[in-house]
Amino acid sequence: MTRLRIASAQLNPIVGDISGNLEKARAARAEAAANGADLLVLPELFILGYPPEDLVLKPAAVEACHEAIEAFAAEDGIATLIGAPWREDGKLYNAVILIDQGIQAVRYKCDLPNYAVFDEKRVFASGPKPEPVEWRGIKLGLPICEDIWLESAPRALAEQGAEFFISINGSPWRRSIETERQTAFAKWRDINVPLVFVNQVGGQDELVFDGASFAWLPDGTEIQRLPAFEDAIAYSDWEKTDTGWTGVSDAKARTFTGLEADWKAMCLALGDYVNKNGFPGVVLGMSGGIDSAISAAIAADALGPDRVWAVMMPSKYTSTESLEDAKACAKALGVKYDIIDVEPAIAAMSSVLAEAFTGREPDTTEENIQSRMRGVVLMALSNKFGPMVLSTGNKSEMAVGYATLYGDMNGGYNALKDIYKTEVYELARWRNEQNASPGLAPAGTVIPERIITKAPSAELKPDQTDQDSLPDYAVLDDILTGLVENEEGPLKIGTRGHDAALISRIENMLYRAEYKRRQAPPGVKIGRKNFGRDRRYPITNKFRSVK
């Protein structure tokens, strides 16, 4: 075979929905066949969804995947590469299966990632040294995701005569992903073999997959790029000449960078979390502050304004400006907006605790009660009407514990969990500048300017601002970036001009708040290291840095 048309299908599976994922594979195969493709390529572990985590330790799930693959292989259709968990000789592997009028070949992932958000060695066995697959006279190398991030598998395949690499992937997005991929793959590009890279797209709990599939000529020239953060099927046409394989494709999607990429990632992650888990929409507390405003904007872009319910819950400390700003933001976004006065609930709780609190001065306890009463309201609305509570705390607050357990930390998901406060402001300005909507909400200014410019405040006591108890957010975020993302000590952080006592205080707050973060809702990974899958610190922890 000297001519080959490949359909790259970056699709959005649902983990555990084996029958639904099988139907997506069938539909993709039919579409690819209708467009003259010889081979359809689907992402890593597509039939089960990625990452399956400990779901693959359930024998029934693996058996159901085998049955689905066997059914798919028995059906008429074009040749297909599809990922699935596969058991052989008592071992469970992450596999790619070549189907062409039956199962023609199975190859196993040999380099299992076990760092950052990955722990595949926990559930899979490493495959043997990879071997090419002979298919219609072509020697295909079929490395799976991590296999092409290291040199050993590509070089082993090339040494055995592989003339074409097709790699199925479940490669999660983060800000640095494009640079990371290019740097990793450059290590073995000297072997001059074409590459078709097909990646999963969609949100899965704390991860989001960008798709952004591509194809390279043997010299590394990119001839195909699928769109990021959306389902797509695209075609590349290849011809074998005297000097090797050459190819062309009409798919030339642009890549997203910076704040636009962050926004796309958050919207896809939130939208998929809500939709895949069957919620009709979201409900959130709309305080008139920046975090709830940007959370509402993300939700409206991801789900549509008609599926977002913003609730202002004023107390005696809520300012007139906050009432006005919350209403204006909700109106600009086109979301449902209600006001529920929580002052009677706060007063009732104060009465209940009055005798127990006799002789004690008011402190953060009373502030936390206010937050918890708001949490009760939102959870009650969720229980009664069905929408998921959207938590609105940013990474800066989550880091230092500037949030109330069972109060404003209530929720099923938090789109801002990996976004520092300074980045929240940048995103708000970016969203307001968009003349074409980046989602389903209206274009243009959707966050009133006063929300962006006024001093941030929880409004839990008179004249309160965040900086009563925290340093300026630019200072805080730089210290936290050093402590969290870079694992720097106080001496290194201090070289950037920060006070040693402040660094020590922030580090102490960071460690002490671990118990809160363990009880926080999930949120999408955006940066280099998120709270949750990436950063797994002990709750009970007496260590403090000295240098």
Coordinates of C-alpha atoms in Angstrom, one line a residue:
M1 CA 0.0 0.0 0.0
T2 CA 1.6 3.2 -1.1
R3 CA -1.3 5.6 -0.6
L4 CA -3.0 6.0 2.8
R5 CA -5.8 8.3 4.0
I6 CA -5.9 8.6 7.8
A7 CA -8.8 9.9 9.8
S8 CA -7.6 11.4 13.1
A9 CA -10.6 11.4 15.5
Q10 CA -10.0 13.5 18.7
L11 CA -13.2 12.7 20.5
N12 CA -14.6 13.2 24.0
P13 CA -15.3 9.9 25.8
I14 CA -17.0 9.6 29.1
V15 CA -15.1 7.4 31.6
G16 CA -17.0 4.2 32.3
D17 CA -19.6 4.8 29.5
I18 CA -18.4 1.8 27.5
S19 CA -21.5 1.5 25.4
G20 CA -21.7 5.2 24.7
N21 CA -18.0 5.4 23.8
L22 CA -18.5 2.4 21.5
E23 CA -21.3 4.3 19.7
K24 CA -19.0 7.3 19.2
A25 CA -16.4 4.9 17.7
R26 CA -19.0 3.5 15.4
A27 CA -20.2 6.9 14.3
A28 CA -16.6 8.1 13.7
R29 CA -15.8 5.0 11.6
A30 CA -18.9 5.5 9.5
E31 CA -18.0 9.2 8.9
A32 CA -14.4 8.3 8.1
A33 CA -15.4 5.7 5.7
A34 CA -17.8 8.1 4.0
N35 CA -14.8 10.4 3.5
G36 CA -12.7 7.8 1.9
A37 CA -10.4 7.0 4.9
D38 CA -8.4 3.8 4.9
L39 CA -7.7 4.0 8.7
L40 CA -9.4 5.6 11.6
V41 CA -7.4 6.5 14.7
L42 CA -9.1 7.0 18.1
P43 CA -7.4 8.1 21.4
E44 CA -5.8 6.2 24.2
L45 CA -8.1 3.9 26.3
F46 CA -11.0 5.4 24.3
I47 CA -13.4 2.5 24.9
L48 CA -13.2 3.0 28.7
G49 CA -12.2 6.7 28.8
Y50 CA -9.0 8.2 30.2
P51 CA -7.9 8.3 32.9
P52 CA -9.8 5.4 34.3
E53 CA -7.9 5.3 37.6
D54 CA -8.8 2.3 39.7
L55 CA -11.9 1.5 37.6
V56 CA -9.6 -0.8 35.6
L57 CA -9.0 -2.8 38.7
K58 CA -12.7 -3.9 38.5
P59 CA -12.7 -7.1 36.4
A60 CA -16.2 -6.4 35.1
A61 CA -15.1 -3.1 33.6
V62 CA -12.2 -4.7 31.8
E63 CA -14.4 -7.6 30.6
A64 CA -17.0 -5.1 29.3
C65 CA -14.2 -3.3 27.3
H66 CA -13.1 -6.6 25.8
E67 CA -16.6 -7.5 24.7
A68 CA -17.1 -4.0 23.2
I69 CA -13.8 -4.2 21.2
E70 CA -14.7 -7.7 20.0
A71 CA -18.1 -6.6 18.9
F72 CA -16.6 -3.6 17.1
A73 CA -14.0 -5.8 15.4
A74 CA -16.7 -8.1 14.2
E75 CA -18.6 -5.4 12.4
D76 CA -18.1 -4.2 8.9
G77 CA -16.0 -1.0 8.6
I78 CA -12.7 0.5 7.8
A79 CA -9.5 -0.3 9.7
T80 CA -9.3 1.3 13.1
L81 CA -6.8 1.9 15.8
I82 CA -8.5 2.2 19.2
G83 CA -7.2 2.2 22.8
A84 CA -8.5 -0.1 25.5
P85 CA -7.4 -1.9 28.7
W86 CA -6.4 -5.4 27.7
R87 CA -5.6 -8.5 29.8
E88 CA -3.1 -11.1 28.8
D89 CA -1.6 -13.9 30.8
G90 CA -2.9 -12.4 34.0
K91 CA -1.5 -9.0 33.4
L92 CA -3.5 -5.8 32.6
Y93 CA -2.1 -3.5 29.9
N94 CA -2.8 -0.2 28.4
A95 CA -3.2 -1.3 24.8
V96 CA -3.8 -0.1 21.2
I97 CA -5.8 -2.6 19.1
L98 CA -5.6 -2.7 15.3
I99 CA -9.0 -3.8 13.9
D100 CA -9.4 -4.6 10.2
Q101 CA -12.1 -7.2 9.7
G102 CA -11.3 -8.6 13.1
I103 CA -8.5 -7.9 15.6
Q104 CA -5.3 -7.9 13.6
A105 CA -2.8 -6.8 16.3
V106 CA -2.5 -5.6 19.9
R107 CA 0.4 -3.5 21.2
Y108 CA 1.0 -2.4 24.8
K109 CA 2.2 0.8 26.3
C110 CA 5.7 0.2 27.7
D111 CA 6.6 3.5 29.4
L112 CA 4.0 4.1 32.1
P113 CA 4.0 7.6 33.5
N114 CA 4.1 7.7 37.3
Y115 CA 4.6 11.4 38.1
A116 CA 2.5 14.6 38.5
V117 CA -1.1 13.7 37.8
F118 CA -0.2 10.2 36.5
D119 CA 0.0 6.9 38.4
E120 CA -0.4 4.3 35.7
K121 CA 2.1 1.9 37.3
R122 CA -0.5 1.5 40.0
V123 CA -3.0 -0.2 37.7
F124 CA -1.1 -1.3 34.5
A125 CA 1.8 -3.6 33.7
S126 CA 4.5 -2.3 31.4
G127 CA 4.4 -3.8 28.0
P128 CA 7.4 -5.5 26.4
K129 CA 9.8 -3.9 24.0
P130 CA 7.6 -2.5 21.3
E131 CA 7.5 -4.1 17.9
P132 CA 6.0 -2.7 14.6
V133 CA 2.8 -4.0 13.2
E134 CA 2.8 -5.2 9.6
W135 CA -0.4 -3.9 8.0
R136 CA -1.2 -3.9 4.3
G137 CA 2.5 -3.8 3.5
I138 CA 3.3 -1.0 5.9
K139 CA 5.4 -1.4 9.1
L140 CA 3.5 0.8 11.6
G141 CA 5.0 1.8 14.9
L142 CA 2.2 2.3 17.5
P143 CA 3.6 4.0 20.5
I144 CA 1.1 5.1 23.1
C145 CA 1.3 8.6 24.7
E146 CA 4.2 8.4 27.2
D147 CA 6.1 6.1 24.8
I148 CA 6.8 9.0 22.5
W149 CA 7.8 11.3 25.4
L150 CA 10.9 9.2 25.9
E151 CA 13.4 8.0 23.3
S152 CA 13.5 4.3 23.9
A153 CA 10.3 3.2 22.3
P154 CA 10.5 5.3 19.1
R155 CA 14.2 4.2 18.6
A156 CA 13.4 0.6 19.2
L157 CA 10.5 0.7 16.7
A158 CA 12.7 2.5 14.1
E159 CA 15.5 -0.1 14.5
Q160 CA 13.0 -2.8 13.7
G161 CA 12.0 -1.1 10.5
A162 CA 8.9 1.0 11.5
E163 CA 8.3 3.4 8.7
F164 CA 5.3 5.3 10.1
F165 CA 4.4 6.2 13.7
I166 CA 0.7 6.5 14.7
S167 CA 0.4 7.5 18.4
I168 CA -2.8 7.4 20.4
N169 CA -2.8 9.7 23.4
G170 CA -4.6 10.8 26.6
S171 CA -2.3 13.8 27.1
P172 CA -3.9 16.3 29.5
W173 CA -3.5 20.0 28.9
R174 CA -1.7 22.6 31.1
R175 CA -0.3 25.9 30.1
S176 CA 3.1 24.6 29.2
I177 CA 1.9 21.5 27.3
E178 CA 2.7 22.6 23.7
T179 CA 6.3 23.4 24.6
E180 CA 6.6 20.2 26.6
R181 CA 5.4 18.1 23.7
Q182 CA 7.7 19.8 21.2
T183 CA 10.7 19.5 23.5
A184 CA 10.1 15.8 24.3
F185 CA 9.4 14.7 20.8
A186 CA 12.5 16.5 19.5
K187 CA 14.7 14.0 21.3
W188 CA 14.0 11.3 18.7
R189 CA 13.0 13.3 15.6
D190 CA 16.4 12.5 14.0
I191 CA 15.1 9.1 13.0
N192 CA 13.0 10.7 10.3
V193 CA 9.7 8.9 10.6
P194 CA 6.3 10.6 10.0
L195 CA 4.1 10.9 13.1
V196 CA 0.3 11.1 13.4
F197 CA -0.6 12.2 16.9
V198 CA -4.2 11.7 18.0
N199 CA -5.2 13.1 21.4
Q200 CA -8.3 12.9 23.6
V201 CA -10.4 16.0 24.1
G202 CA -12.7 16.9 27.0
G203 CA -12.8 17.3 30.7
Q204 CA -12.4 14.5 33.2
D205 CA -12.7 15.6 36.9
E206 CA -9.5 17.6 37.6
L207 CA -8.0 17.2 34.1
V208 CA -8.8 18.7 30.7
F209 CA -7.6 17.3 27.4
D210 CA -7.0 19.7 24.6
G211 CA -7.1 17.4 21.6
A212 CA -4.8 19.6 19.3
S213 CA -3.9 16.5 17.4
F214 CA -1.4 16.9 14.6
A215 CA 0.7 15.2 11.9
W216 CA 4.4 15.6 11.1
L217 CA 6.4 14.8 8.0
P218 CA 9.6 12.8 8.6
D219 CA 11.6 16.0 9.0
G220 CA 9.2 17.3 11.7
T221 CA 7.3 19.7 9.4
E222 CA 3.7 20.0 10.7
I223 CA 1.1 19.4 8.0
Q224 CA -2.0 19.0 10.1
R225 CA -3.4 20.6 13.3
L226 CA -6.8 19.8 14.7
P227 CA -8.6 22.5 16.8
A228 CA -8.0 22.6 20.5
F229 CA -10.7 22.0 23.1
E230 CA -13.3 20.6 20.7
D231 CA -14.3 17.4 19.1
A232 CA -13.0 17.0 15.5
I233 CA -12.2 14.5 12.8
A234 CA -9.7 15.5 10.2
Y235 CA -7.9 13.7 7.4
S236 CA -4.4 13.4 6.2
D237 CA -3.4 11.9 2.8
W238 CA -0.1 10.1 2.6
E239 CA 2.0 8.7 -0.3
K240 CA 5.1 6.6 -0.2
T241 CA 7.8 7.8 -2.6
D242 CA 11.3 6.7 -3.3
T243 CA 12.5 8.9 -0.4
G244 CA 9.9 7.9 2.1
W245 CA 6.4 9.0 3.2
T246 CA 5.0 12.5 2.4
G247 CA 1.6 13.8 3.3
V248 CA -0.9 16.7 3.1
S249 CA -3.9 17.8 5.1
D250 CA -6.4 20.7 5.0
A251 CA -6.7 20.8 8.8
K252 CA -4.8 23.9 9.9
A253 CA -6.3 25.0 13.2
R254 CA -4.7 27.7 15.2
T255 CA -3.4 27.0 18.7
F256 CA -4.6 28.8 21.8
T257 CA -2.2 30.5 24.2
G258 CA -2.2 32.6 27.3
L259 CA -5.5 33.7 28.9
E260 CA -7.6 32.5 25.9
A261 CA -6.3 29.0 26.4
D262 CA -6.9 29.2 30.2
W263 CA -10.5 30.3 29.5
K264 CA -11.1 27.6 27.0
A265 CA -9.7 24.9 29.3
M266 CA -11.9 26.1 32.3
C267 CA -15.0 26.2 30.2
L268 CA -14.5 22.8 28.7
A269 CA -13.6 21.3 32.1
L270 CA -16.6 22.8 33.9
G271 CA -19.1 22.1 31.0
D272 CA -18.1 18.4 30.8
Y273 CA -18.1 18.0 34.6
V274 CA -21.7 19.3 34.7
N275 CA -22.9 17.5 31.6
K276 CA -21.3 14.2 32.1
N277 CA -22.6 14.0 35.6
G278 CA -26.1 14.8 34.6
F279 CA -26.6 18.2 36.3
P280 CA -29.2 20.5 34.7
G281 CA -27.0 23.5 35.4
V282 CA -25.2 25.3 38.2
V283 CA -26.1 27.6 41.1
L284 CA -23.6 29.9 42.7
G285 CA -23.4 32.7 45.3
M286 CA -23.1 36.0 43.5
S287 CA -21.5 38.4 46.0
G288 CA -20.7 41.3 43.8
G289 CA -17.0 40.4 44.0
I290 CA -14.5 39.4 41.4
D291 CA -14.4 35.6 42.0
S292 CA -18.1 35.0 41.8
A293 CA -18.4 37.3 38.8
I294 CA -15.7 35.4 36.8
S295 CA -17.1 32.0 37.9
A296 CA -20.5 33.0 36.6
A297 CA -18.9 34.2 33.3
I298 CA -17.1 30.9 32.9
A299 CA -20.3 28.9 33.7
A300 CA -22.4 31.0 31.3
D301 CA -19.8 30.6 28.5
A302 CA -19.6 26.8 29.2
L303 CA -23.2 26.0 29.7
G304 CA -25.2 28.9 28.4
P305 CA -26.8 31.7 30.5
D306 CA -30.1 29.8 30.8
R307 CA -28.3 27.1 32.9
V308 CA -26.7 29.4 35.4
W309 CA -28.4 30.6 38.5
A310 CA -26.8 33.4 40.5
V311 CA -28.0 34.1 44.0
M312 CA -27.1 37.2 46.0
M313 CA -27.3 36.5 49.7
P314 CA -26.9 39.8 51.5
S315 CA -26.3 40.3 55.2
K316 CA -26.2 43.5 57.2
Y317 CA -22.5 43.9 56.1
T318 CA -23.3 43.7 52.4
S319 CA -22.7 47.1 50.7
T320 CA -25.0 48.8 48.3
E321 CA -22.2 48.6 45.7
S322 CA -22.1 44.9 46.0
L323 CA -25.8 44.5 45.5
E324 CA -25.6 46.8 42.4
D325 CA -22.6 45.0 41.0
A326 CA -23.9 41.5 41.4
K327 CA -27.2 42.5 39.7
A328 CA -25.4 44.3 36.9
C329 CA -23.1 41.3 36.3
A330 CA -25.9 38.8 36.2
K331 CA -27.8 41.1 33.8
A332 CA -24.8 41.4 31.5
L333 CA -24.3 37.7 31.4
G334 CA -28.0 37.0 30.9
V335 CA -28.2 34.5 33.8
K336 CA -31.0 34.0 36.3
Y337 CA -30.6 36.2 39.4
D338 CA -32.3 36.1 42.7
I339 CA -31.8 37.7 46.1
I340 CA -32.2 35.6 49.3
D341 CA -31.7 37.5 52.5
V342 CA -29.6 35.4 54.9
E343 CA -29.7 37.8 57.8
P344 CA -32.7 36.0 59.5
A345 CA -30.7 32.7 59.3
I346 CA -27.6 34.4 60.8
A347 CA -29.7 35.9 63.5
A348 CA -31.3 32.6 64.3
M349 CA -28.0 30.8 64.6
S350 CA -26.6 33.6 66.8
S351 CA -29.6 33.1 69.1
V352 CA -29.1 29.3 69.2
L353 CA -25.5 29.8 70.2
A354 CA -26.0 32.9 72.5
E355 CA -25.9 31.0 75.7
A356 CA -22.9 28.8 74.7
F357 CA -21.0 31.9 73.6
T358 CA -21.7 33.9 76.8
G359 CA -18.7 36.0 77.8
R360 CA -16.9 35.6 74.5
E361 CA -16.2 38.4 72.1
P362 CA -17.2 38.1 68.4
D363 CA -14.4 36.9 66.2
T364 CA -14.0 34.8 63.0
T365 CA -16.5 32.3 64.4
E366 CA -19.3 34.7 63.7
E367 CA -17.9 35.5 60.2
N368 CA -17.8 31.8 59.4
I369 CA -21.4 31.4 60.5
Q370 CA -22.4 33.9 57.9
S371 CA -20.5 32.0 55.2
R372 CA -22.0 28.7 56.3
M373 CA -25.5 30.1 56.3
R374 CA -25.0 31.0 52.7
G375 CA -23.7 27.5 52.0
V376 CA -26.8 26.0 53.5
V377 CA -29.0 28.2 51.2
L378 CA -27.0 27.1 48.1
M379 CA -27.1 23.5 49.0
A380 CA -30.8 23.7 49.7
L381 CA -31.4 25.2 46.3
S382 CA -29.3 22.4 44.7
N383 CA -31.2 19.7 46.6
K384 CA -34.6 21.1 45.7
F385 CA -34.0 22.1 42.1
G386 CA -31.1 20.0 40.9
P387 CA -28.3 22.4 39.8
M388 CA -24.8 21.7 41.0
V389 CA -23.3 24.3 43.5
L390 CA -20.4 26.0 41.8
S391 CA -17.7 26.9 44.3
T392 CA -15.9 30.2 43.6
G393 CA -12.7 30.3 45.6
N394 CA -9.4 31.0 43.8
K395 CA -6.0 29.3 44.3
S396 CA -4.6 32.1 46.5
E397 CA -7.5 31.6 49.0
M398 CA -7.3 27.8 48.8
A399 CA -3.6 28.0 49.4
V400 CA -3.7 29.9 52.7
G401 CA -7.1 28.7 53.9
Y402 CA -8.9 32.0 53.4
A403 CA -12.1 30.2 52.9
T404 CA -14.8 28.6 55.1
L405 CA -15.3 24.9 55.3
Y406 CA -19.0 24.0 54.8
G407 CA -19.5 27.6 53.7
D408 CA -18.1 29.2 50.6
M409 CA -16.1 26.0 50.0
N410 CA -19.4 24.2 49.4
G411 CA -19.8 22.9 45.9
G412 CA -19.4 20.1 43.3
Y413 CA -16.7 21.9 41.3
N414 CA -14.5 24.9 41.3
A415 CA -13.3 26.3 37.9
L416 CA -10.9 28.8 39.7
K417 CA -9.2 26.2 41.9
D418 CA -5.9 26.5 40.0
I419 CA -6.1 30.2 39.2
Y420 CA -4.3 32.7 41.5
K421 CA -6.1 35.9 42.5
T422 CA -3.9 38.1 40.3
E423 CA -4.8 35.8 37.3
V424 CA -8.5 36.2 38.1
Y425 CA -8.2 39.9 37.5
E426 CA -6.3 39.3 34.3
L427 CA -9.0 36.9 33.1
A428 CA -11.8 39.3 33.9
R429 CA -10.2 42.1 31.8
W430 CA -9.5 39.7 29.0
R431 CA -13.1 38.4 29.0
N432 CA -14.5 42.0 28.9
E433 CA -12.3 42.8 25.8
Q434 CA -13.7 39.9 23.7
N435 CA -15.8 41.4 20.9
A436 CA -16.6 37.9 19.8
S437 CA -17.9 35.7 22.6
P438 CA -15.5 32.9 23.5
G439 CA -18.4 30.8 24.6
L440 CA -22.2 30.8 24.9
A441 CA -22.6 34.1 26.9
P442 CA -22.8 37.5 25.4
A443 CA -19.6 39.2 24.0
G444 CA -18.1 42.3 25.4
T445 CA -18.2 43.6 28.9
V446 CA -19.9 41.1 31.2
I447 CA -18.1 42.0 34.4
P448 CA -18.7 45.6 35.6
E449 CA -15.6 47.7 35.9
R450 CA -16.2 48.4 39.6
I451 CA -16.0 44.7 40.4
I452 CA -12.5 44.7 39.0
T453 CA -11.3 47.9 40.5
K454 CA -12.7 47.9 44.0
A455 CA -10.8 46.4 47.0
P456 CA -11.7 42.7 47.4
S457 CA -13.7 41.9 50.5
A458 CA -15.6 39.0 52.1
E459 CA -18.0 41.6 53.7
L460 CA -18.3 39.6 56.9
K461 CA -17.7 42.5 59.2
P462 CA -17.7 46.4 58.9
D463 CA -15.2 47.9 56.4
Q464 CA -13.5 44.6 55.8
T465 CA -11.0 44.0 53.0
D466 CA -8.9 40.9 52.2
Q467 CA -5.7 42.8 52.9
D468 CA -6.7 43.1 56.6
S469 CA -5.4 39.6 57.0
L470 CA -3.4 39.0 53.8
P471 CA -0.6 40.8 52.0
D472 CA -1.3 42.4 48.6
Y473 CA -2.2 39.7 46.2
A474 CA 0.7 40.4 43.9
V475 CA 3.0 39.7 46.8
L476 CA 1.1 36.7 48.1
D477 CA 0.9 35.1 44.7
D478 CA 4.6 35.4 44.0
I479 CA 5.4 33.8 47.4
L480 CA 2.8 31.0 46.8
T481 CA 4.2 30.4 43.3
G482 CA 7.6 29.8 44.9
L483 CA 6.2 27.6 47.6
V484 CA 3.8 25.5 45.5
E485 CA 4.8 25.5 41.9
N486 CA 8.6 25.7 42.4
E487 CA 9.0 24.1 45.8
E488 CA 11.4 27.0 46.7
G489 CA 12.6 27.7 50.2
P490 CA 12.4 31.0 52.0
L491 CA 15.9 32.1 51.1
K492 CA 15.3 31.7 47.4
I493 CA 11.9 33.4 47.6
G494 CA 13.5 36.2 49.7
T495 CA 15.9 37.1 46.9
R496 CA 12.8 38.6 45.1
G497 CA 12.4 41.1 47.9
H498 CA 9.9 39.5 50.2
D499 CA 10.1 39.8 54.0
A500 CA 11.4 36.6 55.7
A501 CA 8.7 36.8 58.4
L502 CA 6.0 37.1 55.8
I503 CA 7.3 34.1 53.8
S504 CA 7.4 32.0 57.0
R505 CA 3.8 33.1 57.9
I506 CA 2.5 32.2 54.4
E507 CA 4.2 28.9 54.4
N508 CA 2.7 28.1 57.8
M509 CA -0.8 29.1 56.5
L510 CA -0.2 26.9 53.4
Y511 CA 0.6 23.8 55.4
R512 CA -2.1 24.3 58.0
A513 CA -4.8 24.7 55.3
E514 CA -4.1 21.2 53.9
Y515 CA -7.0 19.7 55.8
K516 CA -9.4 22.2 54.2
R517 CA -8.1 21.5 50.7
R518 CA -8.7 17.8 51.2
Q519 CA -12.4 18.6 51.7
A520 CA -12.6 21.1 48.8
P521 CA -14.4 20.3 45.5
P522 CA -12.3 19.3 42.5
G523 CA -11.2 21.9 40.0
V524 CA -9.4 21.8 36.7
K525 CA -5.6 21.7 36.5
I526 CA -4.3 24.8 34.6
G527 CA -0.8 25.5 35.8
R528 CA 2.3 23.5 36.6
K529 CA 1.1 22.1 39.9
N530 CA -2.5 22.0 41.1
F531 CA -3.9 21.2 44.5
G532 CA -5.1 17.6 44.4
R533 CA -3.6 15.2 41.8
D534 CA -0.4 17.1 41.5
R535 CA 0.4 18.1 45.1
R536 CA -0.1 15.5 47.7
Y537 CA 1.1 16.9 51.0
P538 CA 0.3 15.3 54.4
I539 CA -2.3 16.9 56.5
T540 CA -0.4 16.3 59.7
N541 CA 2.9 17.9 59.0
K542 CA 5.3 19.7 61.3
F543 CA 8.0 20.5 58.7
R544 CA 8.8 24.2 58.1
S545 CA 11.5 25.4 55.8
V546 CA 14.6 27.2 57.3
K547 CA 16.4 27.9 54.1

